[in-house]
PDB file of C-alpha atoms in Angstrom:
ATOM      1  CA  MET A   1     -19.610 -11.375-129.346  1.00  0.00           C
ATOM      2  CA  ASP A   2     -16.523  -9.283-128.523  1.00  0.00           C
ATOM      3  CA  TYR A   3     -14.340 -11.808-130.308  1.00  0.00           C
ATOM      4  CA  LEU A   4     -16.466 -11.536-133.451  1.00  0.00           C
ATOM      5  CA  VAL A   5     -16.146  -7.733-133.383  1.00  0.00           C
ATOM      6  CA  VAL A   6     -12.367  -7.947-133.054  1.00  0.00           C
ATOM      7  CA  ILE A   7     -12.158 -10.459-135.915  1.00  0.00           C
ATOM      8  CA  PHE A   8     -14.389  -8.305-138.124  1.00  0.00           C
ATOM      9  CA  ARG A   9     -12.413  -5.129-137.427  1.00  0.00           C
ATOM     10  CA  THR A  10      -9.103  -6.896-137.992  1.00  0.00           C
ATOM     11  CA  LEU A  11     -10.205  -8.289-141.347  1.00  0.00           C
ATOM     12  CA  PHE A  12     -11.739  -4.949-142.328  1.00  0.00           C
ATOM     13  CA  PHE A  13      -8.548  -2.983-141.667  1.00  0.00           C
ATOM     14  CA  TYR A  14      -6.438  -5.684-143.301  1.00  0.00           C
ATOM     15  CA  ILE A  15      -8.423  -5.361-146.526  1.00  0.00           C
ATOM     16  CA  LEU A  16      -8.593  -1.552-146.252  1.00  0.00           C
ATOM     17  CA  ILE A  17      -4.851  -1.066-145.651  1.00  0.00           C
ATOM     18  CA  THR A  18      -3.915  -3.568-148.378  1.00  0.00           C
ATOM     19  CA  THR A  19      -6.095  -1.641-150.842  1.00  0.00           C
ATOM     20  CA  ILE A  20      -4.664   1.684-149.684  1.00  0.00           C
ATOM     21  CA  TYR A  21      -1.070   0.579-150.198  1.00  0.00           C
ATOM     22  CA  ARG A  22      -1.895  -0.576-153.717  1.00  0.00           C
ATOM     23  CA  PHE A  23      -2.997   3.004-154.460  1.00  0.00           C
ATOM     24  CA  MET A  24       0.035   4.489-152.725  1.00  0.00           C
ATOM     25  CA  GLY A  25       2.391   2.592-155.039  1.00  0.00           C
ATOM     26  CA  LYS A  26       4.936  -0.184-154.694  1.00  0.00           C
ATOM     27  CA  ARG A  27       8.107   0.688-152.814  1.00  0.00           C
ATOM     28  CA  GLU A  28      10.425  -1.328-150.648  1.00  0.00           C
ATOM     29  CA  ILE A  29      10.319  -0.608-146.914  1.00  0.00           C
ATOM     30  CA  GLY A  30      13.920   0.598-147.017  1.00  0.00           C
ATOM     31  CA  GLN A  31      13.047   3.049-149.795  1.00  0.00           C
ATOM     32  CA  LEU A  32      10.177   4.778-148.037  1.00  0.00           C
ATOM     33  CA  GLY A  33      10.454   8.546-147.925  1.00  0.00           C
ATOM     34  CA  ILE A  34       9.775  10.601-144.802  1.00  0.00           C
ATOM     35  CA  ILE A  35       6.125  11.230-145.699  1.00  0.00           C
ATOM     36  CA  ASP A  36       5.559   7.567-146.632  1.00  0.00           C
ATOM     37  CA  LEU A  37       7.047   6.420-143.339  1.00  0.00           C
ATOM     38  CA  ILE A  38       4.993   8.868-141.256  1.00  0.00           C
ATOM     39  CA  VAL A  39       1.770   7.915-143.033  1.00  0.00           C
ATOM     40  CA  SER A  40       2.541   4.199-142.583  1.00  0.00           C
ATOM     41  CA  ILE A  41       3.114   4.596-138.844  1.00  0.00           C
ATOM     42  CA  LEU A  42      -0.033   6.694-138.334  1.00  0.00           C
ATOM     43  CA  ILE A  43      -2.198   4.281-140.336  1.00  0.00           C
ATOM     44  CA  ALA A  44      -0.941   1.369-138.246  1.00  0.00           C
ATOM     45  CA  GLU A  45      -1.629   3.276-135.005  1.00  0.00           C
ATOM     46  CA  LEU A  46      -5.154   4.296-136.076  1.00  0.00           C
ATOM     47  CA  ALA A  47      -5.992   0.746-137.115  1.00  0.00           C
ATOM     48  CA  ALA A  48      -4.692  -0.664-133.820  1.00  0.00           C
ATOM     49  CA  ILE A  49      -6.674   1.910-131.787  1.00  0.00           C
ATOM     50  CA  SER A  50      -9.891   1.104-133.667  1.00  0.00           C
ATOM     51  CA  ILE A  51      -9.459  -2.649-133.182  1.00  0.00           C
ATOM     52  CA  ASP A  52      -8.824  -2.159-129.463  1.00  0.00           C
ATOM     53  CA  ASN A  53     -11.655   0.361-128.841  1.00  0.00           C
ATOM     54  CA  GLN A  54     -14.688  -1.684-129.843  1.00  0.00           C
ATOM     55  CA  LYS A  55     -17.230   0.812-128.465  1.00  0.00           C
ATOM     56  CA  GLU A  56     -16.172   3.602-130.841  1.00  0.00           C
ATOM     57  CA  SER A  57     -17.345   3.762-134.441  1.00  0.00           C
ATOM     58  CA  ILE A  58     -14.960   2.260-136.966  1.00  0.00           C
ATOM     59  CA  PHE A  59     -15.322   5.377-139.113  1.00  0.00           C
ATOM     60  CA  LEU A  60     -13.510   7.461-136.479  1.00  0.00           C
ATOM     61  CA  SER A  61     -10.351   5.710-137.707  1.00  0.00           C
ATOM     62  CA  VAL A  62     -11.301   5.267-141.369  1.00  0.00           C
ATOM     63  CA  ILE A  63     -11.786   8.996-141.990  1.00  0.00           C
ATOM     64  CA  PRO A  64      -8.331  10.127-140.723  1.00  0.00           C
ATOM     65  CA  ILE A  65      -6.719   7.191-142.569  1.00  0.00           C
ATOM     66  CA  LEU A  66      -8.295   8.330-145.848  1.00  0.00           C
ATOM     67  CA  ILE A  67      -7.196  11.914-145.154  1.00  0.00           C
ATOM     68  CA  LEU A  68      -3.599  10.751-144.585  1.00  0.00           C
ATOM     69  CA  VAL A  69      -3.652   8.728-147.806  1.00  0.00           C
ATOM     70  CA  GLY A  70      -4.985  11.748-149.697  1.00  0.00           C
ATOM     71  CA  ILE A  71      -2.141  13.882-148.323  1.00  0.00           C
ATOM     72  CA  GLN A  72       0.459  11.242-149.256  1.00  0.00           C
ATOM     73  CA  ILE A  73      -0.828  10.813-152.814  1.00  0.00           C
ATOM     74  CA  SER A  74      -1.073  14.588-153.330  1.00  0.00           C
ATOM     75  CA  LEU A  75       2.491  15.131-152.131  1.00  0.00           C
ATOM     76  CA  SER A  76       3.726  12.257-154.316  1.00  0.00           C
ATOM     77  CA  PHE A  77       2.235  13.857-157.426  1.00  0.00           C
ATOM     78  CA  ALA A  78       3.563  17.253-156.392  1.00  0.00           C
ATOM     79  CA  SER A  79       7.046  15.765-155.939  1.00  0.00           C
ATOM     80  CA  LEU A  80       6.920  14.298-159.438  1.00  0.00           C
ATOM     81  CA  LYS A  81       6.083  17.691-160.911  1.00  0.00           C
ATOM     82  CA  ASN A  82       8.285  19.892-158.721  1.00  0.00           C
ATOM     83  CA  SER A  83      11.896  19.007-157.921  1.00  0.00           C
ATOM     84  CA  LYS A  84      12.004  21.590-155.088  1.00  0.00           C
ATOM     85  CA  ILE A  85       9.206  19.795-153.232  1.00  0.00           C
ATOM     86  CA  ARG A  86      10.918  16.458-153.849  1.00  0.00           C
ATOM     87  CA  LYS A  87      14.191  17.821-152.510  1.00  0.00           C
ATOM     88  CA  LEU A  88      12.426  19.329-149.470  1.00  0.00           C
ATOM     89  CA  PHE A  89      10.957  16.007-148.330  1.00  0.00           C
ATOM     90  CA  ASP A  90      13.446  13.453-149.703  1.00  0.00           C
ATOM     91  CA  GLY A  91      16.679  15.435-149.892  1.00  0.00           C
ATOM     92  CA  ASN A  92      19.524  14.626-152.298  1.00  0.00           C
ATOM     93  CA  PRO A  93      21.921  11.694-152.524  1.00  0.00           C
ATOM     94  CA  SER A  94      25.273  12.456-150.880  1.00  0.00           C
ATOM     95  CA  VAL A  95      28.677  11.401-152.157  1.00  0.00           C
ATOM     96  CA  ILE A  96      30.437   9.889-149.121  1.00  0.00           C
ATOM     97  CA  ILE A  97      33.490   8.503-150.929  1.00  0.00           C
ATOM     98  CA  ASN A  98      34.830  10.352-153.960  1.00  0.00           C
ATOM     99  CA  LYS A  99      37.619   8.719-155.970  1.00  0.00           C
ATOM    100  CA  GLY A 100      38.653   6.639-152.981  1.00  0.00           C
ATOM    101  CA  LYS A 101      38.642   9.554-150.508  1.00  0.00           C
ATOM    102  CA  ILE A 102      36.135   9.923-147.670  1.00  0.00           C
ATOM    103  CA  ASN A 103      34.123  13.146-147.671  1.00  0.00           C
ATOM    104  CA  PHE A 104      34.086  13.794-143.907  1.00  0.00           C
ATOM    105  CA  ASN A 105      32.308  17.150-144.277  1.00  0.00           C
ATOM    106  CA  GLU A 106      29.369  15.460-145.996  1.00  0.00           C
ATOM    107  CA  MET A 107      29.329  12.716-143.369  1.00  0.00           C
ATOM    108  CA  VAL A 108      29.032  15.314-140.597  1.00  0.00           C
ATOM    109  CA  LYS A 109      26.315  17.126-142.549  1.00  0.00           C
ATOM    110  CA  GLN A 110      24.305  13.900-142.889  1.00  0.00           C
ATOM    111  CA  ARG A 111      25.094  12.794-139.298  1.00  0.00           C
ATOM    112  CA  TYR A 112      26.593   9.649-140.773  1.00  0.00           C
ATOM    113  CA  ASN A 113      29.481   8.256-138.749  1.00  0.00           C
ATOM    114  CA  LEU A 114      32.449   6.142-139.766  1.00  0.00           C
ATOM    115  CA  GLU A 115      31.054   3.023-138.105  1.00  0.00           C
ATOM    116  CA  ASP A 116      27.886   3.314-140.217  1.00  0.00           C
ATOM    117  CA  LEU A 117      30.034   3.604-143.334  1.00  0.00           C
ATOM    118  CA  LEU A 118      32.212   0.617-142.483  1.00  0.00           C
ATOM    119  CA  THR A 119      29.164  -1.480-141.590  1.00  0.00           C
ATOM    120  CA  GLN A 120      27.461  -0.800-144.909  1.00  0.00           C
ATOM    121  CA  LEU A 121      30.704  -1.389-146.807  1.00  0.00           C
ATOM    122  CA  ARG A 122      31.010  -4.803-145.155  1.00  0.00           C
ATOM    123  CA  GLU A 123      27.440  -5.555-146.217  1.00  0.00           C
ATOM    124  CA  LYS A 124      28.582  -4.840-149.792  1.00  0.00           C
ATOM    125  CA  HIS A 125      31.503  -7.290-149.309  1.00  0.00           C
ATOM    126  CA  VAL A 126      34.054  -4.463-149.343  1.00  0.00           C
ATOM    127  CA  ARG A 127      37.086  -5.231-147.199  1.00  0.00           C
ATOM    128  CA  ASN A 128      38.631  -1.760-147.112  1.00  0.00           C
ATOM    129  CA  ILE A 129      37.916   1.746-148.318  1.00  0.00           C
ATOM    130  CA  GLU A 130      40.740   1.601-150.880  1.00  0.00           C
ATOM    131  CA  GLU A 131      38.585  -0.778-152.935  1.00  0.00           C
ATOM    132  CA  VAL A 132      35.901   1.899-153.375  1.00  0.00           C
ATOM    133  CA  ASP A 133      35.903   4.429-156.195  1.00  0.00           C
ATOM    134  CA  TYR A 134      32.592   6.095-155.301  1.00  0.00           C
ATOM    135  CA  ALA A 135      30.061   5.557-152.516  1.00  0.00           C
ATOM    136  CA  VAL A 136      26.748   7.423-152.528  1.00  0.00           C
ATOM    137  CA  LEU A 137      24.385   7.671-149.573  1.00  0.00           C
ATOM    138  CA  GLU A 138      20.939   7.519-151.164  1.00  0.00           C
ATOM    139  CA  THR A 139      17.892   9.369-149.842  1.00  0.00           C
ATOM    140  CA  SER A 140      16.563   6.019-148.563  1.00  0.00           C
ATOM    141  CA  GLY A 141      19.616   5.651-146.293  1.00  0.00           C
ATOM    142  CA  LYS A 142      21.168   2.879-148.376  1.00  0.00           C
ATOM    143  CA  LEU A 143      24.761   3.117-149.517  1.00  0.00           C
ATOM    144  CA  SER A 144      25.457   2.578-153.225  1.00  0.00           C
ATOM    145  CA  VAL A 145      29.036   1.426-153.727  1.00  0.00           C
ATOM    146  CA  PHE A 146      31.074   1.539-156.946  1.00  0.00           C
ATOM    147  CA  LYS A 147      34.273  -0.449-156.631  1.00  0.00           C
ATOM    148  CA  ASN A 148      37.548   0.189-158.416  1.00  0.00           C
ATOM    149  CA  ASP A 149      37.584  -1.964-161.530  1.00  0.00           C
ATOM    150  CA  VAL A 150      40.289  -1.837-164.178  1.00  0.00           C
ATOM    151  CA  LYS A 151      37.753  -3.132-166.710  1.00  0.00           C
ATOM    152  CA  GLU A 152      35.594  -0.050-166.262  1.00  0.00           C
ATOM    153  CA  VAL A 153      36.696   3.096-168.027  1.00  0.00           C
ATOM    154  CA  GLY A 154      35.680   6.489-166.696  1.00  0.00           C
ATOM    155  CA  GLN A 155      34.110   7.792-163.546  1.00  0.00           C
ATOM    156  CA  TYR A 156      30.751   7.541-161.867  1.00  0.00           C
ATOM    157  CA  PRO A 157      28.154   9.763-163.622  1.00  0.00           C
ATOM    158  CA  LEU A 158      27.310  12.696-161.358  1.00  0.00           C
ATOM    159  CA  PRO A 159      23.774  14.124-161.734  1.00  0.00           C
ATOM    160  CA  LEU A 160      24.054  17.856-162.382  1.00  0.00           C
ATOM    161  CA  ILE A 161      20.637  18.993-163.648  1.00  0.00           C
ATOM    162  CA  LEU A 162      17.249  17.460-162.866  1.00  0.00           C
ATOM    163  CA  ASP A 163      14.035  18.945-164.276  1.00  0.00           C
ATOM    164  CA  GLY A 164      15.827  22.194-165.078  1.00  0.00           C
ATOM    165  CA  VAL A 165      17.225  22.594-161.558  1.00  0.00           C
ATOM    166  CA  VAL A 166      21.006  22.691-161.036  1.00  0.00           C
ATOM    167  CA  ASP A 167      22.549  20.636-158.228  1.00  0.00           C
ATOM    168  CA  ASN A 168      25.044  23.134-156.820  1.00  0.00           C
ATOM    169  CA  ASP A 169      26.688  20.495-154.634  1.00  0.00           C
ATOM    170  CA  THR A 170      27.633  18.488-157.721  1.00  0.00           C
ATOM    171  CA  LEU A 171      28.792  21.659-159.433  1.00  0.00           C
ATOM    172  CA  LYS A 172      31.220  22.340-156.571  1.00  0.00           C
ATOM    173  CA  GLN A 173      32.313  18.725-156.514  1.00  0.00           C
ATOM    174  CA  ILE A 174      33.470  18.811-160.151  1.00  0.00           C
ATOM    175  CA  ASN A 175      35.158  22.189-159.565  1.00  0.00           C
ATOM    176  CA  LYS A 176      32.917  24.030-162.002  1.00  0.00           C
ATOM    177  CA  ASN A 177      30.693  27.107-161.712  1.00  0.00           C
ATOM    178  CA  ASN A 178      27.475  28.474-163.179  1.00  0.00           C
ATOM    179  CA  SER A 179      29.382  30.407-165.798  1.00  0.00           C
ATOM    180  CA  TRP A 180      30.904  27.185-167.150  1.00  0.00           C
ATOM    181  CA  LEU A 181      27.494  25.499-167.093  1.00  0.00           C
ATOM    182  CA  ASN A 182      25.784  28.338-168.959  1.00  0.00           C
ATOM    183  CA  LYS A 183      28.501  28.367-171.621  1.00  0.00           C
ATOM    184  CA  THR A 184      28.229  24.596-172.043  1.00  0.00           C
ATOM    185  CA  LEU A 185      24.448  24.731-172.404  1.00  0.00           C
ATOM    186  CA  LYS A 186      24.717  27.622-174.854  1.00  0.00           C
ATOM    187  CA  LYS A 187      27.221  25.638-176.915  1.00  0.00           C
ATOM    188  CA  GLU A 188      24.719  22.765-177.068  1.00  0.00           C
ATOM    189  CA  ASN A 189      21.926  25.223-178.038  1.00  0.00           C
ATOM    190  CA  VAL A 190      19.757  24.276-175.066  1.00  0.00           C
ATOM    191  CA  GLY A 191      18.276  26.341-172.258  1.00  0.00           C
ATOM    192  CA  LEU A 192      18.357  25.299-168.622  1.00  0.00           C
ATOM    193  CA  ASN A 193      14.562  24.929-168.454  1.00  0.00           C
ATOM    194  CA  ASP A 194      14.660  22.594-171.462  1.00  0.00           C
ATOM    195  CA  VAL A 195      16.940  20.090-169.711  1.00  0.00           C
ATOM    196  CA  PHE A 196      15.193  17.057-168.226  1.00  0.00           C
ATOM    197  CA  TYR A 197      18.374  15.412-166.958  1.00  0.00           C
ATOM    198  CA  ALA A 198      22.091  16.108-167.304  1.00  0.00           C
ATOM    199  CA  PHE A 199      25.040  14.312-165.766  1.00  0.00           C
ATOM    200  CA  TYR A 200      28.791  14.906-165.744  1.00  0.00           C
ATOM    201  CA  ARG A 201      31.194  12.107-166.573  1.00  0.00           C
ATOM    202  CA  ASN A 202      34.764  11.941-167.852  1.00  0.00           C
ATOM    203  CA  GLU A 203      34.946  15.757-167.981  1.00  0.00           C
ATOM    204  CA  LYS A 204      31.928  15.944-170.271  1.00  0.00           C
ATOM    205  CA  LEU A 205      28.313  17.006-169.760  1.00  0.00           C
ATOM    206  CA  TYR A 206      25.660  14.637-171.103  1.00  0.00           C
ATOM    207  CA  ILE A 207      22.224  16.170-171.657  1.00  0.00           C
ATOM    208  CA  ILE A 208      18.752  14.688-172.045  1.00  0.00           C
ATOM    209  CA  LYS A 209      16.250  17.269-173.291  1.00  0.00           C
ATOM    210  CA  SER A 210      12.607  17.307-172.247  1.00  0.00           C
ATOM    211  CA  ASP A 211      11.396  17.363-175.867  1.00  0.00           C
ATOM    212  CA  GLU A 212      13.418  14.234-176.624  1.00  0.00           C
ATOM    213  CA  LEU A 213      11.321  12.308-174.122  1.00  0.00           C
ATOM    214  CA  LYS A 214       8.055  13.685-175.530  1.00  0.00           C
ATOM    215  CA  ASN A 215       8.982  12.584-179.042  1.00  0.00           C
ATOM    216  CA  LYS A 216       9.615   8.986-177.990  1.00  0.00           C
TER     217      LYS A 216
END
């Protein structure tokens, strides 16, 4: 009888968790945010506890699991609508190598050591740092590498404005200030709040307006 209970609970939580993750959205394990990771760990722990404790009602684990899923989905929607919330939980990508030079200050800030950098560069089949033009540490912890290539003209596009919010770190990186940004936006006849996305490349600011997306 105990074996049948264990089998039933295992199958129940398998189906329940599979359904839950379909609602939570498809993301690779390496791309899970902090909230996603915490929720995943807690769901696994609650399911394991319920399978092990056969005398307790299965709903003692189902209810907190559903509450956790509700929190995760709510925060996901909030992050889509509010860049400040997204930045709070996920952070921003960090430029580790800029034009072939290592940004040691950013590495210290992200607690990312040289051995980690070299390891991930080797995984990208990069033999030495001189081969790299830009390397960006993504919020998922993965390193995006852009090699030097004579066939490619220009530099890596640096995100400067997202949902009307200015990335001050990028602004410092390109040696510009808010005054320059405001003048550039004024010249393009666009307000900061009207900018969906803007990136800087080859000493020029490229702008995507929010109304342009609505009209498509």
